[in-house]
Short mmCIF file of C-alpha atoms in Angstrom, two decimals:
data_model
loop_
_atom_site.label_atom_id
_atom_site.label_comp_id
_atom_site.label_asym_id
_atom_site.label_seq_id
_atom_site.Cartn_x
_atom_site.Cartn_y
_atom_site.Cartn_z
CA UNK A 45 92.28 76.92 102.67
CA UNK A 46 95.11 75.51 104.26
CA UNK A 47 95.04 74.89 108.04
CA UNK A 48 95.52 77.05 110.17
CA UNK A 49 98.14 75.30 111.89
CA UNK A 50 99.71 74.87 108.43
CA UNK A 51 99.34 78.95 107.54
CA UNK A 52 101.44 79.79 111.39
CA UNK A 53 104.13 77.49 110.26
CA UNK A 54 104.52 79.24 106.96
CA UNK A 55 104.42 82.75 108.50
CA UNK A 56 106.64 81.87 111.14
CA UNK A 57 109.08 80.70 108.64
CA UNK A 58 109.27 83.62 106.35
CA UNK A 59 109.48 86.16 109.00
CA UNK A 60 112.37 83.94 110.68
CA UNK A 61 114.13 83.66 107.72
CA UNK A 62 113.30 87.49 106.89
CA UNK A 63 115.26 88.39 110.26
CA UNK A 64 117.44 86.21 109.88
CA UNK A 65 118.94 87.39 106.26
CA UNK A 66 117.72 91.27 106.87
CA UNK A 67 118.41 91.78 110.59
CA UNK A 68 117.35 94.87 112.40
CA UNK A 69 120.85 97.38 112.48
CA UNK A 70 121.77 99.66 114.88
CA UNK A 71 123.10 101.98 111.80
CA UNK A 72 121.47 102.96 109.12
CA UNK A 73 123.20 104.43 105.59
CA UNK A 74 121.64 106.92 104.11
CA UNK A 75 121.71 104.70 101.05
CA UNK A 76 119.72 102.45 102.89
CA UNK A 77 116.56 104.80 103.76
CA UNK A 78 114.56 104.13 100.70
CA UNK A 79 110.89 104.29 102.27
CA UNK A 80 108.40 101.98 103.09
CA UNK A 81 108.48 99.40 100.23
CA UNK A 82 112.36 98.23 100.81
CA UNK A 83 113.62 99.22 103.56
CA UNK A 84 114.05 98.32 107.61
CA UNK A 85 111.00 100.80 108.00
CA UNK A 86 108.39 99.01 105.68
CA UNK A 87 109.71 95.82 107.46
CA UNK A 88 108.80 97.42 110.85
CA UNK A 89 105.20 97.88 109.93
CA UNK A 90 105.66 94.43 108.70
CA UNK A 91 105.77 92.99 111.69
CA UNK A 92 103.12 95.33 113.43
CA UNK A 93 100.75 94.70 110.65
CA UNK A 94 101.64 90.29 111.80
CA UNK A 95 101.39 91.34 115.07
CA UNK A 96 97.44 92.50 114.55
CA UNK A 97 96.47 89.73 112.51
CA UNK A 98 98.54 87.31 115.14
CA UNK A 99 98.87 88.81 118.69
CA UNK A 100 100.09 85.40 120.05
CA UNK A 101 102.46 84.46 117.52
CA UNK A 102 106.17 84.59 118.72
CA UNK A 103 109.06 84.75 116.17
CA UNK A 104 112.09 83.78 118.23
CA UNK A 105 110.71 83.51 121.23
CA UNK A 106 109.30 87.34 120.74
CA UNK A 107 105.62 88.48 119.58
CA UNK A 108 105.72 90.14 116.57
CA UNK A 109 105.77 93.63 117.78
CA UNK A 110 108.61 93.15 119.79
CA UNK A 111 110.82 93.11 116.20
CA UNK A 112 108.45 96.11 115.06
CA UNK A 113 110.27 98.15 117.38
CA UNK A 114 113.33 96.16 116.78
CA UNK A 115 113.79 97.42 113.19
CA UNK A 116 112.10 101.02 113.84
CA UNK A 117 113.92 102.12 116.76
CA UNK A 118 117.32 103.25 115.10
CA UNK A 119 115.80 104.66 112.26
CA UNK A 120 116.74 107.86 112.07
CA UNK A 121 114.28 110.55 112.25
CA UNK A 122 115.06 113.90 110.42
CA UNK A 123 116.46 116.81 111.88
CA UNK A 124 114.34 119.21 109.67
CA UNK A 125 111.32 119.35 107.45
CA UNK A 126 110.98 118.45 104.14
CA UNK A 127 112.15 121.27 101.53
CA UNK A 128 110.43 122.49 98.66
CA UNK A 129 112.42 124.65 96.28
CA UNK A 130 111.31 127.91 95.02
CA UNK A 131 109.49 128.36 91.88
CA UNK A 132 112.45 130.40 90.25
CA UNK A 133 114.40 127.36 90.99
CA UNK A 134 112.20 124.42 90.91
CA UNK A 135 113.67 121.57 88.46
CA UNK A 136 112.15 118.29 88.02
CA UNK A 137 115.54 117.03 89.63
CA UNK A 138 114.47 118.81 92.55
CA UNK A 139 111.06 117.51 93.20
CA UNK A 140 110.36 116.66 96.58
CA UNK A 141 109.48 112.89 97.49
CA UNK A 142 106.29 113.15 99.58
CA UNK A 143 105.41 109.53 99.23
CA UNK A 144 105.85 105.91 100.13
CA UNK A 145 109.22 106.36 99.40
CA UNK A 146 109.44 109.31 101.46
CA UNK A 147 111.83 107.69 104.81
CA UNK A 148 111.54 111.10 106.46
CA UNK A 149 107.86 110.76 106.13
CA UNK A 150 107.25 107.18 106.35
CA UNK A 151 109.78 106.46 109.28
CA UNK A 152 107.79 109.37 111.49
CA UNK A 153 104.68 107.59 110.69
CA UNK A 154 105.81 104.36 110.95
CA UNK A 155 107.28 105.01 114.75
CA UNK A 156 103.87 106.63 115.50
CA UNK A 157 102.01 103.59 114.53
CA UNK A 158 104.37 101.47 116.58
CA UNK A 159 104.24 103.54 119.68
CA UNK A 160 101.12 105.15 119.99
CA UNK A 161 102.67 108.28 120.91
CA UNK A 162 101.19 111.49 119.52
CA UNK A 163 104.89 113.32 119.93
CA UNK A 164 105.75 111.23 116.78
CA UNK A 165 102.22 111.74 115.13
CA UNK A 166 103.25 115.91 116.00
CA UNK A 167 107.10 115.00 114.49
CA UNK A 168 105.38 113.57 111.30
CA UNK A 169 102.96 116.58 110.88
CA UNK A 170 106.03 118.73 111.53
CA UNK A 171 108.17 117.18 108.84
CA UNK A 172 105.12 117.60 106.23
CA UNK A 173 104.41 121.43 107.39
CA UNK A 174 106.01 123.11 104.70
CA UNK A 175 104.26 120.69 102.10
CA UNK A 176 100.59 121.70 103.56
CA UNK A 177 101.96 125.57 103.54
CA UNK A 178 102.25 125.06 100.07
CA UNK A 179 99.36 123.20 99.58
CA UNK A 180 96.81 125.91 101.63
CA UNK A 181 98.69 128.96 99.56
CA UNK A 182 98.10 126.91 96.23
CA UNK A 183 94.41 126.10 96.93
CA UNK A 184 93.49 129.33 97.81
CA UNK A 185 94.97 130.64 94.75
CA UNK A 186 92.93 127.88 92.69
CA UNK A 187 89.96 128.96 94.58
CA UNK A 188 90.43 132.63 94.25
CA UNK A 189 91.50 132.48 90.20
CA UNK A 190 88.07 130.22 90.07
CA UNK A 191 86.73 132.81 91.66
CA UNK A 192 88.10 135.78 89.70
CA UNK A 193 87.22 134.24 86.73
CA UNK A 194 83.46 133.83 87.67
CA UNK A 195 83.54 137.51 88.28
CA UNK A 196 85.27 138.47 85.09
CA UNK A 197 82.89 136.52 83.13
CA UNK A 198 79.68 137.66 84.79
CA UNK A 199 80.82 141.71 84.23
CA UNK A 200 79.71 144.14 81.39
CA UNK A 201 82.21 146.79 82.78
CA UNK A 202 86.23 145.90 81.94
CA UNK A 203 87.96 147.50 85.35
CA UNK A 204 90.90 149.23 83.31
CA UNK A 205 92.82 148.87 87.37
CA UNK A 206 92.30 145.69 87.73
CA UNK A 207 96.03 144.38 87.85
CA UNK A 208 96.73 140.99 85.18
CA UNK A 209 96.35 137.75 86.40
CA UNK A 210 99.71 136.21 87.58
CA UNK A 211 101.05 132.88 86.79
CA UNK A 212 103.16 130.65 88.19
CA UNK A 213 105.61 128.29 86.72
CA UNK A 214 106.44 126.14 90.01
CA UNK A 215 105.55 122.34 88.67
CA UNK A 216 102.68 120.84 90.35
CA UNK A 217 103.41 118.60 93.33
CA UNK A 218 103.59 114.82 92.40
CA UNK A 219 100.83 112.70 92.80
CA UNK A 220 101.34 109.13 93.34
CA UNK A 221 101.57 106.63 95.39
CA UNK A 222 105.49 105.94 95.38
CA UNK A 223 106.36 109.55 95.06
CA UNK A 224 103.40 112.20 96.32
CA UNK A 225 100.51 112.82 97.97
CA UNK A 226 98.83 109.80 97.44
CA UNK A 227 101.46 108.02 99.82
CA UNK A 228 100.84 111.06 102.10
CA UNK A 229 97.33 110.34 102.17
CA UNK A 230 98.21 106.56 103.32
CA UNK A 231 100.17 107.91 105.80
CA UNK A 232 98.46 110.26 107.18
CA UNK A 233 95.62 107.17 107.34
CA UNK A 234 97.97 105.03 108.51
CA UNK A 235 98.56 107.12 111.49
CA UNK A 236 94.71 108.05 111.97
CA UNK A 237 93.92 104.15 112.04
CA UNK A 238 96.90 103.10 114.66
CA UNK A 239 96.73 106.25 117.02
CA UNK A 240 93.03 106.92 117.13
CA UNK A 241 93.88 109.75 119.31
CA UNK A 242 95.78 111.35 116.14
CA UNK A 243 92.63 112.01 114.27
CA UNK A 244 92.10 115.94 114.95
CA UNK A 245 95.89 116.36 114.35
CA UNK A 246 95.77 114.75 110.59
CA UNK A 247 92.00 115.55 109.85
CA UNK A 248 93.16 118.73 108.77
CA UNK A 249 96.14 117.79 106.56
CA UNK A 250 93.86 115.23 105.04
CA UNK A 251 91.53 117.85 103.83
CA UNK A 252 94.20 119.55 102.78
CA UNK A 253 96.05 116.98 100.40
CA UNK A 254 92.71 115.79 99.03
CA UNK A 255 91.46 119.60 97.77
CA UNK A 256 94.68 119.39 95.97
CA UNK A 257 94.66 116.31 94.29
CA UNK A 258 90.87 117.39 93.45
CA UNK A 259 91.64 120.79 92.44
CA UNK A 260 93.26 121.74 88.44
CA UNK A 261 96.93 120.48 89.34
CA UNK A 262 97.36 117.43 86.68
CA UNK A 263 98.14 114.77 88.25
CA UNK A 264 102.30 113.49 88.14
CA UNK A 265 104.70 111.17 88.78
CA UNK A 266 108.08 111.94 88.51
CA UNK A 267 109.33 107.99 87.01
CA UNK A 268 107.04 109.59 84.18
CA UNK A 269 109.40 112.11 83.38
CA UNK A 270 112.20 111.56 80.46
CA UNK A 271 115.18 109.82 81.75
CA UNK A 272 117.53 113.11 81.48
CA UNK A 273 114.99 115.41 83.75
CA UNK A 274 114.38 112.29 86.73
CA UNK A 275 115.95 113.00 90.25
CA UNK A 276 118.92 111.26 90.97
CA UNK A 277 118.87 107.74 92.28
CA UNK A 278 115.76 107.22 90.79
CA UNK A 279 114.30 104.08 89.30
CA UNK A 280 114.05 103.31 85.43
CA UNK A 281 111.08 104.65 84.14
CA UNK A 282 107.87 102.36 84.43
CA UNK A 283 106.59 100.85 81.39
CA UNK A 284 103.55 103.14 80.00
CA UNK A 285 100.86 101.34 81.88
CA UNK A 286 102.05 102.24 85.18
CA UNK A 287 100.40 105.70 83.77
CA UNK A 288 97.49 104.22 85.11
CA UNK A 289 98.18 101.34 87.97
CA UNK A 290 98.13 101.28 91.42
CA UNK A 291 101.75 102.94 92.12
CA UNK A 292 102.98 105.23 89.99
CA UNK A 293 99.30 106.01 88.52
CA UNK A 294 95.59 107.00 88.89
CA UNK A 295 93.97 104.65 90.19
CA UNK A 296 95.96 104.51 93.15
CA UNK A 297 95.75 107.92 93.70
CA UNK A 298 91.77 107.21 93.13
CA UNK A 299 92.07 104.59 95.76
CA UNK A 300 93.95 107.04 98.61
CA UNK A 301 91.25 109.97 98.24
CA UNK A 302 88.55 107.49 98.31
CA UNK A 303 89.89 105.05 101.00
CA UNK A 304 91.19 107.86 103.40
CA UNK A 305 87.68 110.48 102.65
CA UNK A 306 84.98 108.00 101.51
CA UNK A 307 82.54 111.05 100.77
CA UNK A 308 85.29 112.08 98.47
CA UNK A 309 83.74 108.90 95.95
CA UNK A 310 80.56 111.32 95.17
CA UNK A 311 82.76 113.28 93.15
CA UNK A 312 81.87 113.53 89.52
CA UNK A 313 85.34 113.64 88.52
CA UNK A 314 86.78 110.54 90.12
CA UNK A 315 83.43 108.44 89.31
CA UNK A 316 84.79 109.69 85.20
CA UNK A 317 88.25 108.94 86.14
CA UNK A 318 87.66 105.32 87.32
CA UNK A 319 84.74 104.41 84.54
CA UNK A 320 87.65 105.51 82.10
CA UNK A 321 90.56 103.28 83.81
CA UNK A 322 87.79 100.62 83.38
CA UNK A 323 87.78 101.14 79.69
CA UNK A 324 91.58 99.85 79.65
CA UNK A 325 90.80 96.45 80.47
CA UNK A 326 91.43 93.69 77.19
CA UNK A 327 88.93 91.71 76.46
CA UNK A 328 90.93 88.58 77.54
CA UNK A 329 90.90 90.54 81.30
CA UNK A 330 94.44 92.10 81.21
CA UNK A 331 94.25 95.80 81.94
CA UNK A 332 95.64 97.78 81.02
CA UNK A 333 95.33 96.42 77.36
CA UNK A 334 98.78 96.11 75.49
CA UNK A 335 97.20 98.64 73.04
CA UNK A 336 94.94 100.33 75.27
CA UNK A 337 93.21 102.87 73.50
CA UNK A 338 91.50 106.47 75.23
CA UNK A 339 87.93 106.79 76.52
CA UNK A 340 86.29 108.92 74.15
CA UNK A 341 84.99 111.56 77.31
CA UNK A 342 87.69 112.99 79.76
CA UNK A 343 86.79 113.46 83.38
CA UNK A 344 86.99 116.59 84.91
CA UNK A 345 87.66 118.35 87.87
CA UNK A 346 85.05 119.40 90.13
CA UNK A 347 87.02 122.88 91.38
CA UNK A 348 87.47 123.88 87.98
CA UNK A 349 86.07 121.96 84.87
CA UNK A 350 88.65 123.43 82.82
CA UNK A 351 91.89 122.18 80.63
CA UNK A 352 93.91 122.15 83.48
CA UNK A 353 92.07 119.36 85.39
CA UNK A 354 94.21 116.40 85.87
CA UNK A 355 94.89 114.20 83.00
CA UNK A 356 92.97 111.16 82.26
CA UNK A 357 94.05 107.81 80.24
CA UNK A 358 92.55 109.76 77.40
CA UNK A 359 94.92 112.53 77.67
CA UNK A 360 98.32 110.75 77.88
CA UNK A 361 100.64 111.25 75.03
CA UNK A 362 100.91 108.33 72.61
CA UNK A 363 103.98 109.20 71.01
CA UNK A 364 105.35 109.22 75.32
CA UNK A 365 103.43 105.72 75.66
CA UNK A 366 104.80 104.24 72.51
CA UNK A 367 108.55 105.26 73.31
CA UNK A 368 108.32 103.46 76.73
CA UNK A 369 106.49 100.28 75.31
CA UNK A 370 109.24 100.12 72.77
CA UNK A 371 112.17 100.35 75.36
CA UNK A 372 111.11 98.02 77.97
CA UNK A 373 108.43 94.88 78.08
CA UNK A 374 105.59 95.09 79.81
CA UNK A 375 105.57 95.47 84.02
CA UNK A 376 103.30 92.35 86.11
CA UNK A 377 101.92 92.61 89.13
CA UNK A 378 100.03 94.42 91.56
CA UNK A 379 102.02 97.37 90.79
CA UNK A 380 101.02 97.83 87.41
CA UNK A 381 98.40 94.72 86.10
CA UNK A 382 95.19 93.18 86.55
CA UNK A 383 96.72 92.40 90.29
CA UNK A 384 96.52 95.84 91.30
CA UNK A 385 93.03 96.71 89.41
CA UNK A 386 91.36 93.55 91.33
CA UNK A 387 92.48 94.81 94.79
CA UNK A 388 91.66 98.69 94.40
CA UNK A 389 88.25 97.81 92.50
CA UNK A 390 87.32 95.08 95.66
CA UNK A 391 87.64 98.27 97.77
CA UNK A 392 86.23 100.63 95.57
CA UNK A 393 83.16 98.80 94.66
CA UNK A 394 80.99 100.36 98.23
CA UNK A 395 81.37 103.87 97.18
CA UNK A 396 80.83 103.90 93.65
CA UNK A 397 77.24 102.48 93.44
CA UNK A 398 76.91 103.29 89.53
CA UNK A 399 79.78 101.78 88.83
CA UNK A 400 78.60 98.19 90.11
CA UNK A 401 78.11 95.92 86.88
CA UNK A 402 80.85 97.68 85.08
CA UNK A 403 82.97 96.68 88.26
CA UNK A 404 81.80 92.96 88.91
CA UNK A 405 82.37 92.44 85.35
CA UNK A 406 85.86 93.29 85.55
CA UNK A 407 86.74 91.75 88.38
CA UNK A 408 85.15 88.67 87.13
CA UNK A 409 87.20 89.17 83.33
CA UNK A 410 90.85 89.74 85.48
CA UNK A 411 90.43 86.85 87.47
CA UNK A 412 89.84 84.63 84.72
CA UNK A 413 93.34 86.17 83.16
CA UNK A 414 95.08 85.95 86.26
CA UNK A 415 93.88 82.20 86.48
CA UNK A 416 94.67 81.12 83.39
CA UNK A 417 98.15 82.56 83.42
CA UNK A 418 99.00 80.95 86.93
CA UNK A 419 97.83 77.45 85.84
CA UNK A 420 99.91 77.76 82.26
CA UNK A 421 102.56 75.52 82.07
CA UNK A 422 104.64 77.55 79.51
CA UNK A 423 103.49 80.96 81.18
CA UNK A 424 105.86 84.00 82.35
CA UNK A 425 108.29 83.13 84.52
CA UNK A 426 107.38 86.25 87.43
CA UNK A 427 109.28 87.38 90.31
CA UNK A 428 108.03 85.74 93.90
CA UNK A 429 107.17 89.27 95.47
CA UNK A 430 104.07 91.23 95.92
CA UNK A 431 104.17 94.44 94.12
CA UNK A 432 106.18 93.41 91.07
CA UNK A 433 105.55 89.78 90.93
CA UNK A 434 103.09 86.48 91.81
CA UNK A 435 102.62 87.00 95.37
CA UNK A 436 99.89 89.00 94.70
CA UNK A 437 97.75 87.01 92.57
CA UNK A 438 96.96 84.88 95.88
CA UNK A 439 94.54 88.32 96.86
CA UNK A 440 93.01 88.70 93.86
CA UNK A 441 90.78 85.47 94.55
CA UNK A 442 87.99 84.77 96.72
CA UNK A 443 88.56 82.19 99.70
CA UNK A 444 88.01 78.88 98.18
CA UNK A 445 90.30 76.50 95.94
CA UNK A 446 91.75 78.80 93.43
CA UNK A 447 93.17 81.07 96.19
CA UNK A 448 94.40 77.71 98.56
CA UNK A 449 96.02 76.36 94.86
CA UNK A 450 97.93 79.73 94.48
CA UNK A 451 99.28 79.79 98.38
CA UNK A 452 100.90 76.69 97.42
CA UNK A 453 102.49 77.72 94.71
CA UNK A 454 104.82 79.72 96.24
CA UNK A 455 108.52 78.38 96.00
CA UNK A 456 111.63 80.36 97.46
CA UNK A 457 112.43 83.00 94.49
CA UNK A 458 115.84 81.01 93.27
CA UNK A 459 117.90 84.49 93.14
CA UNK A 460 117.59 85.22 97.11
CA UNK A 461 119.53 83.81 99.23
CA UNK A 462 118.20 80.80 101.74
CA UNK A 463 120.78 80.60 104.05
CA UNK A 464 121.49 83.60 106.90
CA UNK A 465 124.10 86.10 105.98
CA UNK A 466 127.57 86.07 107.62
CA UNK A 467 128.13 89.33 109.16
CA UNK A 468 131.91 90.60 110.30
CA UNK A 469 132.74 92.64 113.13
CA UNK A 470 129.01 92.32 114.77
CA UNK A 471 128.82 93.59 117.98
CA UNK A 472 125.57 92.07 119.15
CA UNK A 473 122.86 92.73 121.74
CA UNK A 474 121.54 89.15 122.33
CA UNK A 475 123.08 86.36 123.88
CA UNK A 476 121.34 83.36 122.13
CA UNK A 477 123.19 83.55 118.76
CA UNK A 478 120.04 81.77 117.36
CA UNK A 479 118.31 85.31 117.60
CA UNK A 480 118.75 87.82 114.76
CA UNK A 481 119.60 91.04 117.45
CA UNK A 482 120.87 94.52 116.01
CA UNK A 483 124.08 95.37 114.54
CA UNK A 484 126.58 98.30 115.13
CA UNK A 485 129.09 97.74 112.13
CA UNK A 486 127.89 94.76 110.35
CA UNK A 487 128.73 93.83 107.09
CA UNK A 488 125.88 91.70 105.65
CA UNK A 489 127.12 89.29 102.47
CA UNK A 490 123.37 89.65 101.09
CA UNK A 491 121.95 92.56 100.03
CA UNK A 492 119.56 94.85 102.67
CA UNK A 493 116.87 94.69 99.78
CA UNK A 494 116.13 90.94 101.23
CA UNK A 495 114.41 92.92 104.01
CA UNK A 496 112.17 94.40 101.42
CA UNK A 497 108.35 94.10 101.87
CA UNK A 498 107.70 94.49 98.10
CA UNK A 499 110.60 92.97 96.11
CA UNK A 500 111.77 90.29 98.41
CA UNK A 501 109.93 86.98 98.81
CA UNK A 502 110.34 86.30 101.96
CA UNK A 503 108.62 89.09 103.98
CA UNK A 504 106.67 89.23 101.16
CA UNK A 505 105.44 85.81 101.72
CA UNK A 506 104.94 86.52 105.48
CA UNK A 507 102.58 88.88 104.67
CA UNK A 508 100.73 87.15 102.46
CA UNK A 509 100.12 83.85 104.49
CA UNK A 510 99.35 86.49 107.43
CA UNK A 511 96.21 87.66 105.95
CA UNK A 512 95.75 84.43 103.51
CA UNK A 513 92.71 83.37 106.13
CA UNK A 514 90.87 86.87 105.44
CA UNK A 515 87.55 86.63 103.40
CA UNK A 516 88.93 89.65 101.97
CA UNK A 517 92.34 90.36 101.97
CA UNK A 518 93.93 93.67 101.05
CA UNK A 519 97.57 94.80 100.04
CA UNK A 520 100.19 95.92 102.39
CA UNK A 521 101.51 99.90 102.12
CA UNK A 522 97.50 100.43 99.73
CA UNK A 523 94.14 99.43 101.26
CA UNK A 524 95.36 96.76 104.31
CA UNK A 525 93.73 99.92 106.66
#
């Protein structure tokens, strides 16, 4: 491992050069508020997450939460809660964002975590309320069909009054990490881990989200949906292993429920769910395999054991996997290859005891592949960020030479810009013009995405020379807390 000396230079220079060509704003487009992965608010918790690991460093003559406040403070915060259309209605255009990419959700949280204060914590809960009013009605309805159906069973006398069972064609709520309630589950830990005092305010949504996710809603993501039926502004569908990776699949919605309710990891279903992600892995350590094929046994859920538990790798469509394999190559990094299986099994591995060898053995098989790639001359060229690209890699490994070898490896990604954007008509705060300082109608020449936490390699890089010293260390916006 580098020195330590050595590892505060590099920080220091990424997050400089971070505010430097992404500058907190005093104004914030709507186009602008895409969550915590690229925007000003995932770079806010950027800088509180520094400011933990490094309480005395000072970026411009400022400790790091000083700019945590910097970029969160004119976020806006919404002036209502989130809406969820009716079920006569209900399109998959319409379906709400609930997740990482959620800025009403993640900007509430984000200012909670940055000033302690349990108004926020009540603001975030608040924005989320008609979400868990869903959520209770639905569960109860699970539980009570469950229920009915027990009853129905068990009787030798057909009740000719009994009124028919009523359905409902509202789509379930999404799932993952990006997009549903396994981003809500982060944030509602988030919040629980930097306002201790929060905990009786979020225990309660926590219990609720998890039931759901655990209960016979399939699991969803709405990038998995067929180009004409995605919400506006949406991204380009993922590539058809991200049915199963750490953002816009199972096993990081596997990794929320266990990470944010560790008793939640004695559940028979998710114990199935993750032996059967574990059957994707290549034998040359890739995972998921470029022709992964099904686990012969789906898991189930433990509310109902029925058809309509979630679906497993076993249950995806092939002829939906083959389409998207055949339109786009194959997605790297944490968000979708052996990067993000390495970092959700290292935190998996204490609650699922049975699991063990099957777990060791895979880390041990991805590392090799990541290895071998990174140290390949004629390799893929990858992106230098840390949910789509090479950052990541760096994580995967255990302190020693491999992981030092990889932190050196890191060059500027040659599409971002190195020098600091010229901005016109800036009215600025600060007086020392060497100080990045908010802006009231600025007009950057580089793009706001080089703020971006996940896809930009700068505060990518500060975060990963921040916790580059850890014996362990996790992924920001997953398992850092």
């Amino acid at each position: 491992m580098d020195d330590p000396s050595t590892q505060t230079t590099k920080i220091l220079t990424h997050l400089s050069k971070t505010l430097s060509l992404s500058p907190p704003q005093s104004t914030h487009p709507p186009a602008t508020l895409t969550g915590l992965p690229t925007s000003h608010t995932g770079t806010a918790y950027l800088f509180l997450s520094v400011s933990a690991h490094h309480p005395r460093l000072q970026i411009h003559s400022y400790p790091a939460i000083h700019w945590a406040r910097a970029y969160i403070s004119n976020i806006p915060t919404p002036s209502a809660p989130i809406s969820l259309p009716s079920s006569t209605q209900e399109t998959a255009r319409d379906t709400p964002v609930l997740g990482l990419l959620s800025d009403a959700l993640a900007g509430s949280a984000i200012r909670a975590c940055v000033t302690k204060d349990l108004l926020h914590v009540r603001k975030f809960l608040a924005i989320l309320s008609p979400v868990l009013e869903y959520i209770v009605s639905s569960n109860a309805n699970a539980n009570s069909s469950s229920a009915s159906a027990q009853t129905t069973n068990s009787s030798t006398v057909m009740d000719l009054d009994a009124p028919e069972p009523t359905t409902t064609t509202t789509p379930p709520l999404p799932s993952c990490l990006l997009h549903g309630l396994a981003g809500t589950l982060y944030l509602l830990r988030l919040i629980r881990h930097w306002v201790p005092s929060s905990a009786p305010l979020v225990c309660g949504a926590i219990v609720h989200v998890s039931e759901y996710l655990l209960g016979p809603h399939p699991w969803t993501c709405p990038s998995r949906l067929p180009p004409s039926s995605q919400p506006p502004h949406s991204s380009p569908p993922p590539p058809p292993e991200d049915t199963y990776g750490t953002t816009h699949g199972d096993l990081g919605i596997i990794t929320q429920l266990v990470l944010t309710s560790p008793p939640l990891a004695a559940s028979p279903s998710l114990t199935s769910r993750l032996a059967a992600l574990l059957d994707l892995q290549s034998p040359n350590g890739d995972w998921p395999g470029p022709s992964s094929t099904s686990p012969s046994q789906p898991p189930r859920s433990d509310a109902q054991q029925s058809s309509d538990a979630p679906p497993t790798p076993a249950q995806r469509e092939p002829s939906e996997t083959a389409a998207a394999a055949a339109s786009q190559p194959r997605s790297r990094g944490f968000a979708s290859g052996p990067q993000g299986l390495v970092l959700s099994l290292l935190s998996l591995r204490p609650f699922f005891p049975s699991l063990h060898d099957r777990i060791d053995a895979a880390v041990d098989k991805a590392r090799e592949f990541l290895w071998a790639r990174a140290v390949d001359p004629e390799g893929p060229t990858e992106e230098m960020n840390l949910f789509y690209g090479s950052l990541s890699t760096a994580l995967t490994f255990p302190k020693g030479p491999k992981r030092t070898h990889l932190l050196t490896q890191q060059p500027p990604s040659p599409n971002q810009p190195l020098s600091p954007p010229t901005y016109t008509n800036t009215t600025s705060t600060s007086q020392n013009p060497s100080t990045p300082s908010p802006s009231s109608s600025s007009t950057p020449t580089t793009p706001p995405t080089a703020g971006s936490v996940t896809t930009a390699p700068h505060p990518g890089s500060a975060y990963l020379h921040a916790v580059a010293a850890r014996d362990t260390p996790r992924m920001i916006f997953y398992n850092d807390i």
